[in-house]
Coordinates of N, CA and C in Angstrom, one line a residue:
X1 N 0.8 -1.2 0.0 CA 0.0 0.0 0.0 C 0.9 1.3 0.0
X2 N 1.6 1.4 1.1 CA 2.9 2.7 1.1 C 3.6 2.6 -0.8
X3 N 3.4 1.3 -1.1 CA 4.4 1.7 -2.2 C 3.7 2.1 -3.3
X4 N 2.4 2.1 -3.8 CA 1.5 2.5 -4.3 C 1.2 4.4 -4.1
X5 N 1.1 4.5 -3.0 CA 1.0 5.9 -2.5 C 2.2 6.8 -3.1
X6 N 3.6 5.8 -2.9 CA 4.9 6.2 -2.9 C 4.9 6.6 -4.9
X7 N 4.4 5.9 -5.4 CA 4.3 6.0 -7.2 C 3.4 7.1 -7.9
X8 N 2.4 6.9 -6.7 CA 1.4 8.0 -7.3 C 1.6 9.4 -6.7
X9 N 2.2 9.2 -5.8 CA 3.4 10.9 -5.3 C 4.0 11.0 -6.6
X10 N 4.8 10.1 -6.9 CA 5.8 10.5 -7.6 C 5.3 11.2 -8.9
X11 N 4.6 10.3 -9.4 CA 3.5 10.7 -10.6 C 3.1 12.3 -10.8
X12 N 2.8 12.3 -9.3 CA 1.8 13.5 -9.1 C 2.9 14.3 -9.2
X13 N 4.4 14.3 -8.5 CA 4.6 15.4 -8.3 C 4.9 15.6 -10.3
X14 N 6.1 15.0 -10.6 CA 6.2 14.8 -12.3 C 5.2 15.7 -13.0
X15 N 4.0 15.3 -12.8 CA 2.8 16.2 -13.5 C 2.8 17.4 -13.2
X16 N 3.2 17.9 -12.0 CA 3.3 19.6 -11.8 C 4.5 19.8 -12.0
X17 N 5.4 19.4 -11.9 CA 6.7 19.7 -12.2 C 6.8 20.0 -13.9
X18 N 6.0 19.0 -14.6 CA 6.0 19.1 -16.0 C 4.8 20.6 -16.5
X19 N 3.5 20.5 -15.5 CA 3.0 21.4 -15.8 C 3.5 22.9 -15.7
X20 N 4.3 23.3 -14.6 CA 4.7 24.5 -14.2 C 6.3 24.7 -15.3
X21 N 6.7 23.4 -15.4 CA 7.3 24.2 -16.5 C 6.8 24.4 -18.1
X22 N 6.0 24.2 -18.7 CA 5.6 24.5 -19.2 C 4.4 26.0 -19.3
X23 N 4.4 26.1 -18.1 CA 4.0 28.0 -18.2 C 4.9 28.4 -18.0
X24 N 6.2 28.0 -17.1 CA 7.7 29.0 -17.7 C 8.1 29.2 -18.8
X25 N 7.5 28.2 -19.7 CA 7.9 27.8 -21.1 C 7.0 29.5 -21.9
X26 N 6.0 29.1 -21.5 CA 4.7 30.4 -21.7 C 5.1 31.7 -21.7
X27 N 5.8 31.7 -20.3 CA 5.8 32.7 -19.8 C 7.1 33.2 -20.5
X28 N 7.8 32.8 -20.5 CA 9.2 33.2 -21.5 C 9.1 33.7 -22.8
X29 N 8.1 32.8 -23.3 CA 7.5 33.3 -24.5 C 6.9 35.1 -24.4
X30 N 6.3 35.1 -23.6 CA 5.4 36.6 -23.2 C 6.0 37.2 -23.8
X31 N 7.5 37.2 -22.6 CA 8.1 38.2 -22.0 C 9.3 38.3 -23.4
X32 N 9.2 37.6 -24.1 CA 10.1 38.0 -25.3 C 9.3 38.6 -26.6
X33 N 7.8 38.4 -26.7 CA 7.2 39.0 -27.1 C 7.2 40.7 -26.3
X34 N 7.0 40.9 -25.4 CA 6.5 41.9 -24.5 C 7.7 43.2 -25.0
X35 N 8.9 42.1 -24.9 CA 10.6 43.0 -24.7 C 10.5 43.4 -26.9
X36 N 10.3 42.3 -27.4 CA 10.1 43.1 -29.0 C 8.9 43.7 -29.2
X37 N 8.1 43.8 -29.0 CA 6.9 45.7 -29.0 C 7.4 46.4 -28.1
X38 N 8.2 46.8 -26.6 CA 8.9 47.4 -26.3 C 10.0 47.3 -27.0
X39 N 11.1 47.4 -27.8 CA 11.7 47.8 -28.6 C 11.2 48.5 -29.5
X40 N 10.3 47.8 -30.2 CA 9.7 48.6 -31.6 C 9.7 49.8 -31.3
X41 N 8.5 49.6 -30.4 CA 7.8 50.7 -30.0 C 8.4 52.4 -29.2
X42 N 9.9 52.0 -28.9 CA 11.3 53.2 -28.3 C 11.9 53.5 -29.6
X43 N 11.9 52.4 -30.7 CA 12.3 52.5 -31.8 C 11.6 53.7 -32.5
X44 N 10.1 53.3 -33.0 CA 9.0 54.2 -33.5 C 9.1 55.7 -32.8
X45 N 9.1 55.2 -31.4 CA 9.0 56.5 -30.3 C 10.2 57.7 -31.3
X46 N 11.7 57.1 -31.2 CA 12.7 58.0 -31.5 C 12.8 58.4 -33.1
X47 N 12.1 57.3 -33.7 CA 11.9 58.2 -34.8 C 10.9 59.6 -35.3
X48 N 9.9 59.0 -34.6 CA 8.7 60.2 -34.3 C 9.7 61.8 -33.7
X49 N 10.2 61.4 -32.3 CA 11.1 62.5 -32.0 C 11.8 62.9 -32.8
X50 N 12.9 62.5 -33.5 CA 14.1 62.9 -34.4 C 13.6 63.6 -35.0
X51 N 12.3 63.4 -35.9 CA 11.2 64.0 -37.3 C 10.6 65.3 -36.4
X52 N 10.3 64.9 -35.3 CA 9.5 66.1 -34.8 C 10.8 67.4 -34.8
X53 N 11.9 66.7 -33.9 CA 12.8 68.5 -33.8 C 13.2 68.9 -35.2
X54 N 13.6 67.7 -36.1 CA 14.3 68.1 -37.3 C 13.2 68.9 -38.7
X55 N 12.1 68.3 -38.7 CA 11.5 68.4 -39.7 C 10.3 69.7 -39.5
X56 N 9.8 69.9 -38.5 CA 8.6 70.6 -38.0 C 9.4 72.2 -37.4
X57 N 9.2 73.1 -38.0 CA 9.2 74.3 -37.7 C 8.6 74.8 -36.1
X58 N 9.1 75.0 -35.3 CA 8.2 75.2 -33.9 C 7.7 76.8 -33.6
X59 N 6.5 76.7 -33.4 CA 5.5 77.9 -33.4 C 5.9 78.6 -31.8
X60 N 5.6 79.9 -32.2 CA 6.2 80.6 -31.1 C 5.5 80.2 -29.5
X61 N 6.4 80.3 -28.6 CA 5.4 79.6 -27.3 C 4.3 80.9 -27.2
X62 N 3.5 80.2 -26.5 CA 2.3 81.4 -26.1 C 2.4 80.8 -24.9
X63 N 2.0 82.4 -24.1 CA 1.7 82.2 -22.4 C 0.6 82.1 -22.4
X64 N 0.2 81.2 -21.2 CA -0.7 80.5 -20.7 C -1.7 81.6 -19.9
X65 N -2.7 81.6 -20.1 CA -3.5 82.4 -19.2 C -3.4 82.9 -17.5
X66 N -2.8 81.4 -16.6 CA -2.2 81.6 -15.3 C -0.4 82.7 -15.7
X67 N -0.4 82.2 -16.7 CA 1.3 83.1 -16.9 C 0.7 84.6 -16.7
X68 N 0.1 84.6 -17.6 CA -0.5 86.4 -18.1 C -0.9 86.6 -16.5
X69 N -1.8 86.5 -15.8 CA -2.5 86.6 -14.2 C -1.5 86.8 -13.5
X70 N -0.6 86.2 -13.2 CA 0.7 86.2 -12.1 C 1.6 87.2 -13.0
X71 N 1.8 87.8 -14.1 CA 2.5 88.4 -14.4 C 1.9 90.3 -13.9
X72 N 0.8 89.8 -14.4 CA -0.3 91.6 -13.9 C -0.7 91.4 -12.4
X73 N -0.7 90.4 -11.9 CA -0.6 90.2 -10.4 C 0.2 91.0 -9.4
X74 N 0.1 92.2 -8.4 CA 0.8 93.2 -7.7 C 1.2 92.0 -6.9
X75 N 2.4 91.9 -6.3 CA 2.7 91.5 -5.6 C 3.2 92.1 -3.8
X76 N 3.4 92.2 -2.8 CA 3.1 92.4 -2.1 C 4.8 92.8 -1.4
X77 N 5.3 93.7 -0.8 CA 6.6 93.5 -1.0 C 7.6 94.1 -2.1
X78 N 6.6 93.9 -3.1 CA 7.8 94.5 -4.5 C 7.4 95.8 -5.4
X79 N 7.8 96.7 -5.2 CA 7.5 97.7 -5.9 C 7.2 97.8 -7.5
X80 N 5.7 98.6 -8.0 CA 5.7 98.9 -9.2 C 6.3 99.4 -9.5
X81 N 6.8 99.3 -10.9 CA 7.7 100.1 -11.9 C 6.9 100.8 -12.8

């Protein structure tokens, strides 16, 4: 009887041993898919950048409405000019 118990442990454990590595198997797969669309995608990223500084003329900044307010803003302390 123990030796029966003793085979079907073994069995058993075998089967999760075989099953868990095979989602490492999975899982390695992912993560090497995951790491090439993260490449691409830093790839794509730097070319988009390079094209944006080199190719696109940049329009003058405009101030921000809070810019304009704190600029006509008296401040308290500091003398008008």
């Amino acid at each position: 009887m123990a030796e029966k118990e003793s085979i079907h442990s073994k069995k058993e454990c075998l089967r999760i041993k075989l099953m868990a590595e095979q989602e490492v198997a999975l899982l390695h797969q992912q993560l090497l898919a995951a790491r090439q669309a993260l490449t691409k995608a830093q790839t794509d990223n730097r070319k988009l950048w390079w094209q944006n500084e080199t190719q696109v003329p940049r329009a003058p900044e405009v101030a921000s409405p809070s810019a304009v307010i704190r600029r006509n803003t008296v401040q308290p302390g500091i003398p008008l000019t």
